Amino acid sequence: MARMKNWMRQYIHIICIVILSLAVFLFLYGIHVIDVTNTDWLMAGGDLSQHYLGWQFFRFAPWQFQIGMMNTIAYPYSESVIFTDSIPLFCVMFKLFRGILPKEFQFFGLWGVFCFVLQGILAMRILGNYLQRKSEICLGTAFFLLTPVFIDRMYWHSALAAHFVILFSILLFIEEENQKTPVKSAVCWSIAGIFASAIHLYFLAMCAAVLAAFVVKKCLKKEWQTAAAGTAAYFLAAAAVIWILGGFSSGMDDGAPGLG
């Protein structure tokens, strides 16, 4: 019992942030969106319909060597799921279980929960570098969860609601003292590169801007190797993910119809 109380005392603020994140998400978007068999709300037209249909085409496509490629949109030509903005990270993950998934299945509601929870946790971690009181940190985190552009993106372009990727990069910049060695820097920034490229390519440029600030900060401290390791790891990890998802190959060569 004493151990449980100590654990609760240590992690109560994290639990509160998770509950707050879930509460804000459900208040804004409703509980129906996390029903994985409810697809009606995704078929009203617009970007959300495109993203859902991209997942459907990818789900039923045969696996290819580059796992993000699918030949179901313009058979027999292949295209990458990257270009349907269907959140490749979740597409690949759930396609692994397609044999047991229900006929009607969507993960976009779960994706929203995922984004809100990570938004809250990373905001809390960032604010913890500047604030001491847990009540102040929780209040500050609420502002991150209620950011208008974050809320708006989730309504119609949910891949771009992954602001937690940017927050993670900012956290790496703020807590750069934890990256004393080139290896630690490489591991941290490779994670940022993987998430950015596996969710939406727009995030690559955004996180790269934060990485540039990190590099300047490290260079001013003459930690050249750490700066170089972080930069190399970020771009190599991103390139590897884009390649395995088929982002460097349109698959529309050799007389394919359309613009080619």
PDB file of C-alpha atoms in Angstrom:
ATOM      1  CA  MET A   1       0.000   0.000   0.000  1.00  0.00           C
ATOM      2  CA  ALA A   2       2.810   2.413   0.866  1.00  0.00           C
ATOM      3  CA  ARG A   3       4.520   1.661  -2.428  1.00  0.00           C
ATOM      4  CA  MET A   4       1.292   2.366  -4.291  1.00  0.00           C
ATOM      5  CA  LYS A   5       0.871   5.697  -2.508  1.00  0.00           C
ATOM      6  CA  ASN A   6       4.431   6.692  -3.383  1.00  0.00           C
ATOM      7  CA  TRP A   7       3.844   5.750  -7.002  1.00  0.00           C
ATOM      8  CA  MET A   8       0.628   7.786  -7.109  1.00  0.00           C
ATOM      9  CA  ARG A   9       2.328  10.756  -5.490  1.00  0.00           C
ATOM     10  CA  GLN A  10       5.145  10.599  -8.024  1.00  0.00           C
ATOM     11  CA  TYR A  11       3.002  10.196 -11.133  1.00  0.00           C
ATOM     12  CA  ILE A  12      -0.269  11.867 -10.166  1.00  0.00           C
ATOM     13  CA  HIS A  13       0.462  14.896 -12.355  1.00  0.00           C
ATOM     14  CA  ILE A  14       1.008  12.670 -15.391  1.00  0.00           C
ATOM     15  CA  ILE A  15      -2.255  10.853 -14.705  1.00  0.00           C
ATOM     16  CA  CYS A  16      -4.042  14.196 -14.407  1.00  0.00           C
ATOM     17  CA  ILE A  17      -2.589  15.384 -17.715  1.00  0.00           C
ATOM     18  CA  VAL A  18      -3.694  12.201 -19.482  1.00  0.00           C
ATOM     19  CA  ILE A  19      -7.211  12.541 -18.037  1.00  0.00           C
ATOM     20  CA  LEU A  20      -7.304  16.224 -19.020  1.00  0.00           C
ATOM     21  CA  SER A  21      -6.148  15.407 -22.567  1.00  0.00           C
ATOM     22  CA  LEU A  22      -8.814  12.723 -22.957  1.00  0.00           C
ATOM     23  CA  ALA A  23     -11.501  14.995 -21.532  1.00  0.00           C
ATOM     24  CA  VAL A  24     -10.672  17.841 -23.928  1.00  0.00           C
ATOM     25  CA  PHE A  25     -10.614  15.486 -26.915  1.00  0.00           C
ATOM     26  CA  LEU A  26     -13.951  13.847 -26.081  1.00  0.00           C
ATOM     27  CA  PHE A  27     -15.570  17.214 -25.358  1.00  0.00           C
ATOM     28  CA  LEU A  28     -14.503  18.604 -28.730  1.00  0.00           C
ATOM     29  CA  TYR A  29     -15.003  15.620 -31.007  1.00  0.00           C
ATOM     30  CA  GLY A  30     -17.369  13.285 -29.184  1.00  0.00           C
ATOM     31  CA  ILE A  31     -17.056   9.671 -28.157  1.00  0.00           C
ATOM     32  CA  HIS A  32     -18.436   8.303 -31.440  1.00  0.00           C
ATOM     33  CA  VAL A  33     -15.174   8.960 -33.289  1.00  0.00           C
ATOM     34  CA  ILE A  34     -13.270   6.421 -31.197  1.00  0.00           C
ATOM     35  CA  ASP A  35     -15.655   3.663 -32.228  1.00  0.00           C
ATOM     36  CA  VAL A  36     -13.381   1.912 -34.728  1.00  0.00           C
ATOM     37  CA  THR A  37     -16.355   0.496 -36.627  1.00  0.00           C
ATOM     38  CA  ASN A  38     -17.993   3.899 -37.082  1.00  0.00           C
ATOM     39  CA  THR A  39     -16.900   5.207 -40.491  1.00  0.00           C
ATOM     40  CA  ASP A  40     -19.898   7.378 -41.423  1.00  0.00           C
ATOM     41  CA  TRP A  41     -18.326  10.574 -40.076  1.00  0.00           C
ATOM     42  CA  LEU A  42     -15.340  10.038 -42.375  1.00  0.00           C
ATOM     43  CA  MET A  43     -17.392   9.801 -45.567  1.00  0.00           C
ATOM     44  CA  ALA A  44     -18.863  13.291 -45.673  1.00  0.00           C
ATOM     45  CA  GLY A  45     -16.390  14.414 -48.334  1.00  0.00           C
ATOM     46  CA  GLY A  46     -13.263  16.518 -48.124  1.00  0.00           C
ATOM     47  CA  ASP A  47      -9.837  15.639 -46.782  1.00  0.00           C
ATOM     48  CA  LEU A  48     -11.017  13.216 -44.114  1.00  0.00           C
ATOM     49  CA  SER A  49     -12.711  11.075 -46.761  1.00  0.00           C
ATOM     50  CA  GLN A  50      -9.528  11.071 -48.830  1.00  0.00           C
ATOM     51  CA  HIS A  51      -7.464   9.976 -45.837  1.00  0.00           C
ATOM     52  CA  TYR A  52      -9.882   7.212 -44.920  1.00  0.00           C
ATOM     53  CA  LEU A  53     -10.091   5.928 -48.494  1.00  0.00           C
ATOM     54  CA  GLY A  54      -6.304   5.958 -48.694  1.00  0.00           C
ATOM     55  CA  TRP A  55      -6.225   3.681 -45.665  1.00  0.00           C
ATOM     56  CA  GLN A  56      -8.849   1.399 -47.231  1.00  0.00           C
ATOM     57  CA  PHE A  57      -6.897   1.069 -50.484  1.00  0.00           C
ATOM     58  CA  PHE A  58      -3.713   0.378 -48.546  1.00  0.00           C
ATOM     59  CA  ARG A  59      -5.348  -2.064 -46.142  1.00  0.00           C
ATOM     60  CA  PHE A  60      -6.458  -4.457 -48.870  1.00  0.00           C
ATOM     61  CA  ALA A  61      -3.375  -4.103 -51.076  1.00  0.00           C
ATOM     62  CA  PRO A  62      -0.868  -6.983 -51.085  1.00  0.00           C
ATOM     63  CA  TRP A  63       2.337  -6.378 -49.147  1.00  0.00           C
ATOM     64  CA  GLN A  64       5.259  -5.167 -51.256  1.00  0.00           C
ATOM     65  CA  PHE A  65       8.977  -4.958 -50.550  1.00  0.00           C
ATOM     66  CA  GLN A  66       8.586  -1.255 -49.826  1.00  0.00           C
ATOM     67  CA  ILE A  67       5.850  -1.727 -47.294  1.00  0.00           C
ATOM     68  CA  GLY A  68       4.142   1.604 -47.936  1.00  0.00           C
ATOM     69  CA  MET A  69       3.390   0.844 -51.590  1.00  0.00           C
ATOM     70  CA  MET A  70      -0.035  -0.231 -52.831  1.00  0.00           C
ATOM     71  CA  ASN A  71      -1.347  -1.190 -56.266  1.00  0.00           C
ATOM     72  CA  THR A  72      -5.052  -0.863 -55.497  1.00  0.00           C
ATOM     73  CA  ILE A  73      -5.545   2.783 -56.504  1.00  0.00           C
ATOM     74  CA  ALA A  74      -4.340   2.591 -60.131  1.00  0.00           C
ATOM     75  CA  TYR A  75      -3.737  -1.118 -60.766  1.00  0.00           C
ATOM     76  CA  PRO A  76      -1.274  -2.424 -61.886  1.00  0.00           C
ATOM     77  CA  TYR A  77       0.746   0.657 -60.973  1.00  0.00           C
ATOM     78  CA  SER A  78       1.840   1.208 -57.392  1.00  0.00           C
ATOM     79  CA  GLU A  79       1.699   4.346 -55.289  1.00  0.00           C
ATOM     80  CA  SER A  80       2.853   5.156 -51.780  1.00  0.00           C
ATOM     81  CA  VAL A  81       0.458   5.606 -48.892  1.00  0.00           C
ATOM     82  CA  ILE A  82       2.523   8.662 -47.979  1.00  0.00           C
ATOM     83  CA  PHE A  83       0.765  10.634 -50.703  1.00  0.00           C
ATOM     84  CA  THR A  84      -2.743   9.938 -49.457  1.00  0.00           C
ATOM     85  CA  ASP A  85      -2.011  11.678 -46.119  1.00  0.00           C
ATOM     86  CA  SER A  86      -3.466   8.654 -44.353  1.00  0.00           C
ATOM     87  CA  ILE A  87      -0.930   8.631 -41.474  1.00  0.00           C
ATOM     88  CA  PRO A  88       1.458   5.904 -42.729  1.00  0.00           C
ATOM     89  CA  LEU A  89       2.599   5.084 -39.187  1.00  0.00           C
ATOM     90  CA  PHE A  90      -0.869   3.868 -38.193  1.00  0.00           C
ATOM     91  CA  CYS A  91      -1.644   2.434 -41.634  1.00  0.00           C
ATOM     92  CA  VAL A  92       1.296   0.049 -41.512  1.00  0.00           C
ATOM     93  CA  MET A  93       0.717  -0.815 -37.872  1.00  0.00           C
ATOM     94  CA  PHE A  94      -2.953  -1.718 -38.345  1.00  0.00           C
ATOM     95  CA  LYS A  95      -2.399  -3.442 -41.684  1.00  0.00           C
ATOM     96  CA  LEU A  96      -0.328  -5.997 -39.774  1.00  0.00           C
ATOM     97  CA  PHE A  97      -3.577  -7.039 -38.074  1.00  0.00           C
ATOM     98  CA  ARG A  98      -5.914  -6.712 -41.052  1.00  0.00           C
ATOM     99  CA  GLY A  99      -6.785 -10.396 -40.861  1.00  0.00           C
ATOM    100  CA  ILE A 100      -8.577  -9.910 -37.551  1.00  0.00           C
ATOM    101  CA  LEU A 101      -9.910  -6.381 -38.013  1.00  0.00           C
ATOM    102  CA  PRO A 102     -13.650  -5.878 -38.582  1.00  0.00           C
ATOM    103  CA  LYS A 103     -14.807  -5.198 -42.138  1.00  0.00           C
ATOM    104  CA  GLU A 104     -15.513  -1.570 -41.302  1.00  0.00           C
ATOM    105  CA  PHE A 105     -12.511  -0.208 -39.433  1.00  0.00           C
ATOM    106  CA  GLN A 106     -11.026   3.244 -38.908  1.00  0.00           C
ATOM    107  CA  PHE A 107      -8.257   4.416 -36.605  1.00  0.00           C
ATOM    108  CA  PHE A 108      -8.600   8.184 -37.005  1.00  0.00           C
ATOM    109  CA  GLY A 109     -10.449   8.614 -33.705  1.00  0.00           C
ATOM    110  CA  LEU A 110      -7.745   6.643 -31.881  1.00  0.00           C
ATOM    111  CA  TRP A 111      -5.171   8.752 -33.681  1.00  0.00           C
ATOM    112  CA  GLY A 112      -6.813  11.861 -32.251  1.00  0.00           C
ATOM    113  CA  VAL A 113      -6.609  10.457 -28.732  1.00  0.00           C
ATOM    114  CA  PHE A 114      -2.958   9.553 -29.357  1.00  0.00           C
ATOM    115  CA  CYS A 115      -2.166  13.113 -30.494  1.00  0.00           C
ATOM    116  CA  PHE A 116      -3.967  14.777 -27.593  1.00  0.00           C
ATOM    117  CA  VAL A 117      -2.340  12.597 -24.951  1.00  0.00           C
ATOM    118  CA  LEU A 118       1.175  13.097 -26.344  1.00  0.00           C
ATOM    119  CA  GLN A 119       0.486  16.807 -26.793  1.00  0.00           C
ATOM    120  CA  GLY A 120      -0.362  17.024 -23.098  1.00  0.00           C
ATOM    121  CA  ILE A 121       2.541  14.897 -21.850  1.00  0.00           C
ATOM    122  CA  LEU A 122       5.199  16.691 -23.916  1.00  0.00           C
ATOM    123  CA  ALA A 123       3.768  20.116 -23.073  1.00  0.00           C
ATOM    124  CA  MET A 124       3.962  19.160 -19.405  1.00  0.00           C
ATOM    125  CA  ARG A 125       7.583  18.074 -19.845  1.00  0.00           C
ATOM    126  CA  ILE A 126       8.509  21.329 -21.612  1.00  0.00           C
ATOM    127  CA  LEU A 127       6.812  23.506 -19.005  1.00  0.00           C
ATOM    128  CA  GLY A 128       8.499  21.508 -16.260  1.00  0.00           C
ATOM    129  CA  ASN A 129      11.762  23.123 -17.317  1.00  0.00           C
ATOM    130  CA  TYR A 130      10.421  26.548 -16.370  1.00  0.00           C
ATOM    131  CA  LEU A 131       7.730  26.044 -13.721  1.00  0.00           C
ATOM    132  CA  GLN A 132       7.955  24.414 -10.306  1.00  0.00           C
ATOM    133  CA  ARG A 133       4.354  24.049  -9.144  1.00  0.00           C
ATOM    134  CA  LYS A 134       2.447  21.132 -10.616  1.00  0.00           C
ATOM    135  CA  SER A 135      -0.752  23.181 -10.634  1.00  0.00           C
ATOM    136  CA  GLU A 136       0.916  25.789 -12.844  1.00  0.00           C
ATOM    137  CA  ILE A 137       2.247  23.101 -15.175  1.00  0.00           C
ATOM    138  CA  CYS A 138      -1.215  21.567 -15.517  1.00  0.00           C
ATOM    139  CA  LEU A 139      -2.763  24.952 -16.239  1.00  0.00           C
ATOM    140  CA  GLY A 140      -0.096  25.721 -18.833  1.00  0.00           C
ATOM    141  CA  THR A 141      -0.621  22.347 -20.465  1.00  0.00           C
ATOM    142  CA  ALA A 142      -4.309  23.145 -20.892  1.00  0.00           C
ATOM    143  CA  PHE A 143      -3.341  26.020 -23.195  1.00  0.00           C
ATOM    144  CA  PHE A 144      -1.364  23.613 -25.377  1.00  0.00           C
ATOM    145  CA  LEU A 145      -4.413  21.349 -25.612  1.00  0.00           C
ATOM    146  CA  LEU A 146      -6.654  24.265 -26.536  1.00  0.00           C
ATOM    147  CA  THR A 147      -4.412  25.735 -29.238  1.00  0.00           C
ATOM    148  CA  PRO A 148      -6.810  26.770 -32.044  1.00  0.00           C
ATOM    149  CA  VAL A 149      -4.656  25.540 -34.952  1.00  0.00           C
ATOM    150  CA  PHE A 150      -4.170  22.173 -33.209  1.00  0.00           C
ATOM    151  CA  ILE A 151      -7.911  21.747 -32.693  1.00  0.00           C
ATOM    152  CA  ASP A 152      -8.712  22.898 -36.227  1.00  0.00           C
ATOM    153  CA  ARG A 153      -6.302  20.484 -37.914  1.00  0.00           C
ATOM    154  CA  MET A 154      -7.807  17.523 -36.121  1.00  0.00           C
ATOM    155  CA  TYR A 155     -11.192  18.317 -37.672  1.00  0.00           C
ATOM    156  CA  TRP A 156     -10.111  18.096 -41.305  1.00  0.00           C
ATOM    157  CA  HIS A 157      -6.438  17.124 -41.715  1.00  0.00           C
ATOM    158  CA  SER A 158      -5.731  14.878 -38.760  1.00  0.00           C
ATOM    159  CA  ALA A 159      -2.194  13.910 -39.853  1.00  0.00           C
ATOM    160  CA  LEU A 160      -1.138  17.537 -39.398  1.00  0.00           C
ATOM    161  CA  ALA A 161      -2.528  17.535 -35.860  1.00  0.00           C
ATOM    162  CA  ALA A 162       0.573  15.623 -34.747  1.00  0.00           C
ATOM    163  CA  HIS A 163       2.016  18.715 -33.123  1.00  0.00           C
ATOM    164  CA  PHE A 164       3.609  16.441 -30.555  1.00  0.00           C
ATOM    165  CA  VAL A 165       6.348  15.779 -33.132  1.00  0.00           C
ATOM    166  CA  ILE A 166       7.283  19.456 -33.052  1.00  0.00           C
ATOM    167  CA  LEU A 167       7.009  19.561 -29.271  1.00  0.00           C
ATOM    168  CA  PHE A 168       9.361  16.570 -29.052  1.00  0.00           C
ATOM    169  CA  SER A 169      11.925  18.420 -31.156  1.00  0.00           C
ATOM    170  CA  ILE A 170      11.561  21.521 -28.995  1.00  0.00           C
ATOM    171  CA  LEU A 171      12.070  19.354 -25.920  1.00  0.00           C
ATOM    172  CA  LEU A 172      15.297  17.973 -27.412  1.00  0.00           C
ATOM    173  CA  PHE A 173      16.475  21.550 -27.937  1.00  0.00           C
ATOM    174  CA  ILE A 174      15.540  22.642 -24.418  1.00  0.00           C
ATOM    175  CA  GLU A 175      17.014  19.598 -22.712  1.00  0.00           C
ATOM    176  CA  GLU A 176      20.121  19.421 -24.874  1.00  0.00           C
ATOM    177  CA  GLU A 177      22.262  18.888 -21.776  1.00  0.00           C
ATOM    178  CA  ASN A 178      20.905  15.316 -21.725  1.00  0.00           C
ATOM    179  CA  GLN A 179      22.636  14.748 -25.065  1.00  0.00           C
ATOM    180  CA  LYS A 180      26.209  14.961 -23.903  1.00  0.00           C
ATOM    181  CA  THR A 181      27.464  12.215 -26.203  1.00  0.00           C
ATOM    182  CA  PRO A 182      27.078  11.810 -29.984  1.00  0.00           C
ATOM    183  CA  VAL A 183      25.297   8.478 -29.443  1.00  0.00           C
ATOM    184  CA  LYS A 184      22.581  10.002 -27.253  1.00  0.00           C
ATOM    185  CA  SER A 185      22.134  12.856 -29.697  1.00  0.00           C
ATOM    186  CA  ALA A 186      21.853  10.427 -32.604  1.00  0.00           C
ATOM    187  CA  VAL A 187      19.244   8.284 -30.841  1.00  0.00           C
ATOM    188  CA  CYS A 188      17.103  11.259 -29.814  1.00  0.00           C
ATOM    189  CA  TRP A 189      17.078  12.984 -33.193  1.00  0.00           C
ATOM    190  CA  SER A 190      16.612   9.757 -35.128  1.00  0.00           C
ATOM    191  CA  ILE A 191      13.364   9.240 -33.190  1.00  0.00           C
ATOM    192  CA  ALA A 192      12.232  12.712 -34.277  1.00  0.00           C
ATOM    193  CA  GLY A 193      13.119  11.900 -37.889  1.00  0.00           C
ATOM    194  CA  ILE A 194      11.264   8.600 -37.814  1.00  0.00           C
ATOM    195  CA  PHE A 195       8.057  10.078 -36.419  1.00  0.00           C
ATOM    196  CA  ALA A 196       8.135  13.114 -38.710  1.00  0.00           C
ATOM    197  CA  SER A 197       8.565  11.063 -41.884  1.00  0.00           C
ATOM    198  CA  ALA A 198       6.126   8.324 -40.826  1.00  0.00           C
ATOM    199  CA  ILE A 199       3.298  10.776 -40.109  1.00  0.00           C
ATOM    200  CA  HIS A 200       3.532  13.653 -42.597  1.00  0.00           C
ATOM    201  CA  LEU A 201       6.480  15.020 -44.548  1.00  0.00           C
ATOM    202  CA  TYR A 202       5.614  18.606 -43.597  1.00  0.00           C
ATOM    203  CA  PHE A 203       6.930  17.866 -40.129  1.00  0.00           C
ATOM    204  CA  LEU A 204      10.398  17.106 -41.522  1.00  0.00           C
ATOM    205  CA  ALA A 205      10.990  20.752 -42.377  1.00  0.00           C
ATOM    206  CA  MET A 206       9.450  22.024 -39.148  1.00  0.00           C
ATOM    207  CA  CYS A 207      11.562  19.756 -36.954  1.00  0.00           C
ATOM    208  CA  ALA A 208      14.629  20.468 -39.085  1.00  0.00           C
ATOM    209  CA  ALA A 209      14.288  24.144 -38.155  1.00  0.00           C
ATOM    210  CA  VAL A 210      14.431  23.208 -34.469  1.00  0.00           C
ATOM    211  CA  LEU A 211      17.343  20.873 -35.222  1.00  0.00           C
ATOM    212  CA  ALA A 212      19.208  23.793 -36.817  1.00  0.00           C
ATOM    213  CA  ALA A 213      18.807  25.769 -33.586  1.00  0.00           C
ATOM    214  CA  PHE A 214      20.057  22.730 -31.644  1.00  0.00           C
ATOM    215  CA  VAL A 215      23.123  22.507 -33.883  1.00  0.00           C
ATOM    216  CA  VAL A 216      23.924  26.201 -33.389  1.00  0.00           C
ATOM    217  CA  LYS A 217      23.569  25.769 -29.633  1.00  0.00           C
ATOM    218  CA  LYS A 218      25.922  22.775 -29.621  1.00  0.00           C
ATOM    219  CA  CYS A 219      28.438  24.462 -31.900  1.00  0.00           C
ATOM    220  CA  LEU A 220      28.597  27.488 -29.618  1.00  0.00           C
ATOM    221  CA  LYS A 221      29.555  25.045 -26.882  1.00  0.00           C
ATOM    222  CA  LYS A 222      32.082  23.458 -29.283  1.00  0.00           C
ATOM    223  CA  GLU A 223      30.312  20.109 -29.082  1.00  0.00           C
ATOM    224  CA  TRP A 224      30.864  19.486 -32.777  1.00  0.00           C
ATOM    225  CA  GLN A 225      30.494  15.712 -32.769  1.00  0.00           C
ATOM    226  CA  THR A 226      27.204  15.800 -30.885  1.00  0.00           C
ATOM    227  CA  ALA A 227      25.800  18.347 -33.336  1.00  0.00           C
ATOM    228  CA  ALA A 228      26.962  16.332 -36.344  1.00  0.00           C
ATOM    229  CA  ALA A 229      25.637  13.050 -34.940  1.00  0.00           C
ATOM    230  CA  GLY A 230      22.195  14.503 -34.267  1.00  0.00           C
ATOM    231  CA  THR A 231      21.964  16.033 -37.735  1.00  0.00           C
ATOM    232  CA  ALA A 232      23.134  12.922 -39.557  1.00  0.00           C
ATOM    233  CA  ALA A 233      20.867  10.631 -37.543  1.00  0.00           C
ATOM    234  CA  TYR A 234      17.821  12.820 -38.151  1.00  0.00           C
ATOM    235  CA  PHE A 235      18.156  12.903 -41.923  1.00  0.00           C
ATOM    236  CA  LEU A 236      19.318   9.308 -42.325  1.00  0.00           C
ATOM    237  CA  ALA A 237      16.460   7.973 -40.199  1.00  0.00           C
ATOM    238  CA  ALA A 238      13.953  10.098 -42.112  1.00  0.00           C
ATOM    239  CA  ALA A 239      15.347   9.004 -45.476  1.00  0.00           C
ATOM    240  CA  ALA A 240      15.223   5.333 -44.440  1.00  0.00           C
ATOM    241  CA  VAL A 241      11.569   5.595 -43.376  1.00  0.00           C
ATOM    242  CA  ILE A 242      10.562   7.477 -46.532  1.00  0.00           C
ATOM    243  CA  TRP A 243      12.325   4.872 -48.664  1.00  0.00           C
ATOM    244  CA  ILE A 244      10.727   1.866 -46.964  1.00  0.00           C
ATOM    245  CA  LEU A 245       7.328   3.563 -47.327  1.00  0.00           C
ATOM    246  CA  GLY A 246       7.956   4.104 -51.036  1.00  0.00           C
ATOM    247  CA  GLY A 247       8.176   7.866 -50.861  1.00  0.00           C
ATOM    248  CA  PHE A 248      11.053   8.044 -53.349  1.00  0.00           C
ATOM    249  CA  SER A 249       9.262   5.954 -55.975  1.00  0.00           C
ATOM    250  CA  SER A 250       6.022   7.093 -57.546  1.00  0.00           C
ATOM    251  CA  GLY A 251       5.498   3.718 -59.211  1.00  0.00           C
ATOM    252  CA  MET A 252       3.890   5.550 -62.154  1.00  0.00           C
ATOM    253  CA  ASP A 253       6.525   5.033 -64.844  1.00  0.00           C
ATOM    254  CA  ASP A 254       6.575   3.121 -68.131  1.00  0.00           C
ATOM    255  CA  GLY A 255       3.531   4.523 -69.820  1.00  0.00           C
ATOM    256  CA  ALA A 256       1.311   5.013 -66.806  1.00  0.00           C
ATOM    257  CA  PRO A 257      -1.796   7.110 -67.446  1.00  0.00           C
ATOM    258  CA  GLY A 258      -2.221  10.663 -66.219  1.00  0.00           C
ATOM    259  CA  LEU A 259       0.619  13.040 -65.446  1.00  0.00           C
ATOM    260  CA  GLY A 260       3.130  10.209 -64.895  1.00  0.00           C
TER     261      GLY A 260
END
